[in-house]
Amino acid sequence: MASNDLETKHLETLDRDLGRFSSLEKATSYVAKPLVAPALALIFIIIVGILAATTLSGVSNTIIIVIAAVLGAYMALNIGANDVANNMGPAVGANALTMAGAILIAAIFESAGALIAGGDVVSTIAKGIIAPTSMQSVDEFIWAMMAALLSAALWINLATWVGAPVSTTHSIVGGVMGAGIAAAGFSAVNWMTMSKIAASWVISPVLGGVIAALFLWLIKSRIIYQPDKIAAARRWVPILIAIMSGAFASYLALKGIKKIIKIDIQTAIIIGFLIGVATWAITKPIIAKQSVGMENRNKSLKQLFNIPLIVSAALLSFAHGANDVANAVGPLAAIVQASSSGEYITAISIPLWVMVIGAAGISFGLFLFGPKLVRVVGSQITKLNQMRAYCVALSAAITVIVASWLGLPVSSTHIAVGSVFGVGFFREWDSARRMKLAKLSSDKNQLVVAKEERARRKLVRRSHFMSIIAAWIITVPSAAVISGIIYSVILFSTG
């Protein structure tokens, strides 16, 4: 009997020990989990440094180029973590794509855009923000580009950590400006260019929001609020898909393939019109067939927008990879050219190995850190469904075309997030309008429906709105201050 009691005690002690061990294992896993992504990112950056050192062995200033490659990889990771969410967030928020599917599609199309159509010739000092002649030497130029690259990456990293989608273009612009001021004074800055960039803080989100709201109004008035929703969808959905395909054709012709062939705005619009007409002719019978047997309710309509929304997200990623990869590798390419040849006044082309760093870094950054910002853009600003998300994607393409036609500098981040805000604020206005109409008509049933609808919907979150707007406003000056400090530290350390 005593032997059985002793055995029971041993088993109880063993269970407690195993329980403690299990708890310790869970606690260790909980603590270690947040460290996995940064660790993998660090490994990627180290691999880039090793490959750059191996590839460039024997080249002059190898150490400087390797350091620049590491900073370029860090910048690319941050672009993937923050900027790509603008393209995929709406599709994920509308449940048209899973997070894993969005990351896979974005990685493929971002890389394709960067490697196939990216690498357009860039200015030695970021689009004429700083006068090239203001730099007194090659070393001064290299340190300025190093400071700009690191400061922009640090700022985007901070913005991603707090959950604010910011413009990577504005971040690198601020970095270049800050380093230029630290190196050559305020007179080195092209203030006309900077004033246009500052204007884009307002123009981009407002234009994107207005266009997205107009398309949502069109969908609501012509399809959702019609007695026979399915018949209205058969008529209007092919037109909306045609507008999307035409807009993206013009967008990609104008922006996405400029490395391969230069196309002016008029030609791009003609190309878009022709492809739009062809798309309408193809999709009209497809939508008619797909809508057969559908119930006359909004849930049925959402199904018709799933595939067009996924395609639009993929095309936005391709265009983003083609255009914004230069934000990561443009300064790196400038450092490579200045270090190897001593030339920094003339324009430069981005080497293939530099483009690969940018493309891989953006994809890897999206995979490791992107889900946080994807959720912010897709579901935390306002509730999106397939139709609202489609309006956001459509607005992003059209706004870039309109801005290019008017010669206005715009930010893809500001356009996409501004479009989400536009959709949310339109929903608020439309809900309030319907309640007002219900009161005027004294229709109690309609009033009850409208009140329930407004109470049920998640409209624009003011906290997100204010924090994101604040992040946009301080991006350029913040990146500039960080860059100026970094440049001064580098100069002090090397001088």
PDB file of N, CA, C and O in Angstrom, residues 105-129:
ATOM      1  N   ILE A 105       0.885  36.325 -54.447  1.00  0.00           N
ATOM      2  CA  ILE A 105       0.647  37.093 -55.676  1.00  0.00           C
ATOM      3  C   ILE A 105       1.501  38.354 -55.701  1.00  0.00           C
ATOM      4  O   ILE A 105       2.129  38.689 -56.726  1.00  0.00           O
ATOM      5  N   ALA A 106       1.559  39.059 -54.575  1.00  0.00           N
ATOM      6  CA  ALA A 106       2.335  40.293 -54.510  1.00  0.00           C
ATOM      7  C   ALA A 106       3.817  40.015 -54.737  1.00  0.00           C
ATOM      8  O   ALA A 106       4.495  40.762 -55.465  1.00  0.00           O
ATOM      9  N   ALA A 107       4.333  38.955 -54.123  1.00  0.00           N
ATOM     10  CA  ALA A 107       5.760  38.632 -54.279  1.00  0.00           C
ATOM     11  C   ALA A 107       6.094  38.355 -55.741  1.00  0.00           C
ATOM     12  O   ALA A 107       7.112  38.831 -56.265  1.00  0.00           O
ATOM     13  N   ILE A 108       5.225  37.602 -56.417  1.00  0.00           N
ATOM     14  CA  ILE A 108       5.474  37.261 -57.829  1.00  0.00           C
ATOM     15  C   ILE A 108       5.414  38.510 -58.699  1.00  0.00           C
ATOM     16  O   ILE A 108       6.322  38.775 -59.507  1.00  0.00           O
ATOM     17  N   PHE A 109       4.362  39.297 -58.559  1.00  0.00           N
ATOM     18  CA  PHE A 109       4.161  40.434 -59.449  1.00  0.00           C
ATOM     19  C   PHE A 109       5.057  41.628 -59.096  1.00  0.00           C
ATOM     20  O   PHE A 109       5.452  42.385 -59.989  1.00  0.00           O
ATOM     21  N   GLU A 110       5.373  41.811 -57.815  1.00  0.00           N
ATOM     22  CA  GLU A 110       6.332  42.851 -57.444  1.00  0.00           C
ATOM     23  C   GLU A 110       7.696  42.552 -58.060  1.00  0.00           C
ATOM     24  O   GLU A 110       8.343  43.432 -58.638  1.00  0.00           O
ATOM     25  N   SER A 111       8.134  41.301 -57.941  1.00  0.00           N
ATOM     26  CA  SER A 111       9.432  40.904 -58.495  1.00  0.00           C
ATOM     27  C   SER A 111       9.434  41.019 -60.011  1.00  0.00           C
ATOM     28  O   SER A 111      10.406  41.496 -60.618  1.00  0.00           O
ATOM     29  N   ALA A 112       8.340  40.574 -60.639  1.00  0.00           N
ATOM     30  CA  ALA A 112       8.243  40.662 -62.096  1.00  0.00           C
ATOM     31  C   ALA A 112       8.297  42.121 -62.556  1.00  0.00           C
ATOM     32  O   ALA A 112       9.010  42.460 -63.518  1.00  0.00           O
ATOM     33  N   GLY A 113       7.563  42.988 -61.874  1.00  0.00           N
ATOM     34  CA  GLY A 113       7.576  44.396 -62.231  1.00  0.00           C
ATOM     35  C   GLY A 113       8.953  45.016 -62.082  1.00  0.00           C
ATOM     36  O   GLY A 113       9.409  45.785 -62.938  1.00  0.00           O
ATOM     37  N   ALA A 114       9.644  44.664 -60.993  1.00  0.00           N
ATOM     38  CA  ALA A 114      10.965  45.228 -60.741  1.00  0.00           C
ATOM     39  C   ALA A 114      11.988  44.747 -61.772  1.00  0.00           C
ATOM     40  O   ALA A 114      12.782  45.543 -62.300  1.00  0.00           O
ATOM     41  N   LEU A 115      11.965  43.441 -62.080  1.00  0.00           N
ATOM     42  CA  LEU A 115      12.999  42.877 -62.950  1.00  0.00           C
ATOM     43  C   LEU A 115      12.700  43.071 -64.431  1.00  0.00           C
ATOM     44  O   LEU A 115      13.622  43.238 -65.238  1.00  0.00           O
ATOM     45  N   ILE A 116      11.413  43.061 -64.809  1.00  0.00           N
ATOM     46  CA  ILE A 116      11.064  43.195 -66.224  1.00  0.00           C
ATOM     47  C   ILE A 116      10.971  44.650 -66.636  1.00  0.00           C
ATOM     48  O   ILE A 116      11.521  45.065 -67.668  1.00  0.00           O
ATOM     49  N   ALA A 117      10.297  45.453 -65.845  1.00  0.00           N
ATOM     50  CA  ALA A 117      10.006  46.822 -66.263  1.00  0.00           C
ATOM     51  C   ALA A 117      10.626  47.887 -65.360  1.00  0.00           C
ATOM     52  O   ALA A 117      10.468  49.073 -65.601  1.00  0.00           O
ATOM     53  N   GLY A 118      11.328  47.477 -64.312  1.00  0.00           N
ATOM     54  CA  GLY A 118      11.942  48.446 -63.412  1.00  0.00           C
ATOM     55  C   GLY A 118      13.290  48.912 -63.921  1.00  0.00           C
ATOM     56  O   GLY A 118      13.749  48.551 -64.999  1.00  0.00           O
ATOM     57  N   GLY A 119      13.943  49.745 -63.092  1.00  0.00           N
ATOM     58  CA  GLY A 119      15.296  50.154 -63.432  1.00  0.00           C
ATOM     59  C   GLY A 119      15.387  51.253 -64.454  1.00  0.00           C
ATOM     60  O   GLY A 119      16.375  51.368 -65.176  1.00  0.00           O
ATOM     61  N   ASP A 120      14.377  52.056 -64.575  1.00  0.00           N
ATOM     62  CA  ASP A 120      14.467  53.218 -65.448  1.00  0.00           C
ATOM     63  C   ASP A 120      15.609  54.119 -64.980  1.00  0.00           C
ATOM     64  O   ASP A 120      15.972  54.123 -63.818  1.00  0.00           O
ATOM     65  N   VAL A 121      16.184  54.846 -65.911  1.00  0.00           N
ATOM     66  CA  VAL A 121      17.297  55.724 -65.571  1.00  0.00           C
ATOM     67  C   VAL A 121      16.864  56.700 -64.486  1.00  0.00           C
ATOM     68  O   VAL A 121      15.829  57.338 -64.584  1.00  0.00           O
ATOM     69  N   VAL A 122      17.660  56.781 -63.413  1.00  0.00           N
ATOM     70  CA  VAL A 122      17.334  57.677 -62.315  1.00  0.00           C
ATOM     71  C   VAL A 122      18.386  58.766 -62.207  1.00  0.00           C
ATOM     72  O   VAL A 122      19.525  58.599 -62.614  1.00  0.00           O
ATOM     73  N   SER A 123      17.982  59.893 -61.656  1.00  0.00           N
ATOM     74  CA  SER A 123      18.914  60.996 -61.447  1.00  0.00           C
ATOM     75  C   SER A 123      19.896  60.626 -60.357  1.00  0.00           C
ATOM     76  O   SER A 123      19.595  59.859 -59.461  1.00  0.00           O
ATOM     77  N   THR A 124      21.093  61.188 -60.448  1.00  0.00           N
ATOM     78  CA  THR A 124      22.120  60.867 -59.448  1.00  0.00           C
ATOM     79  C   THR A 124      21.697  61.326 -58.071  1.00  0.00           C
ATOM     80  O   THR A 124      22.041  60.711 -57.079  1.00  0.00           O
ATOM     81  N   ILE A 125      20.952  62.397 -57.953  1.00  0.00           N
ATOM     82  CA  ILE A 125      20.518  62.868 -56.637  1.00  0.00           C
ATOM     83  C   ILE A 125      18.992  62.996 -56.635  1.00  0.00           C
ATOM     84  O   ILE A 125      18.427  64.081 -56.698  1.00  0.00           O
ATOM     85  N   ALA A 126      18.338  61.811 -56.619  1.00  0.00           N
ATOM     86  CA  ALA A 126      16.884  61.680 -56.419  1.00  0.00           C
ATOM     87  C   ALA A 126      16.040  62.758 -57.042  1.00  0.00           C
ATOM     88  O   ALA A 126      15.501  63.619 -56.387  1.00  0.00           O
ATOM     89  N   LYS A 127      15.913  62.667 -58.365  1.00  0.00           N
ATOM     90  CA  LYS A 127      14.932  63.462 -59.106  1.00  0.00           C
ATOM     91  C   LYS A 127      15.112  64.971 -58.950  1.00  0.00           C
ATOM     92  O   LYS A 127      14.151  65.714 -58.849  1.00  0.00           O
ATOM     93  N   GLY A 128      16.373  65.413 -58.914  1.00  0.00           N
ATOM     94  CA  GLY A 128      16.627  66.845 -58.932  1.00  0.00           C
ATOM     95  C   GLY A 128      16.315  67.578 -57.651  1.00  0.00           C
ATOM     96  O   GLY A 128      16.133  68.801 -57.657  1.00  0.00           O
ATOM     97  N   ILE A 129      16.289  66.879 -56.521  1.00  0.00           N
ATOM     98  CA  ILE A 129      16.001  67.540 -55.248  1.00  0.00           C
ATOM     99  C   ILE A 129      17.199  68.375 -54.797  1.00  0.00           C
ATOM    100  O   ILE A 129      17.057  69.455 -54.248  1.00  0.00           O
TER     101      ILE A 129
END
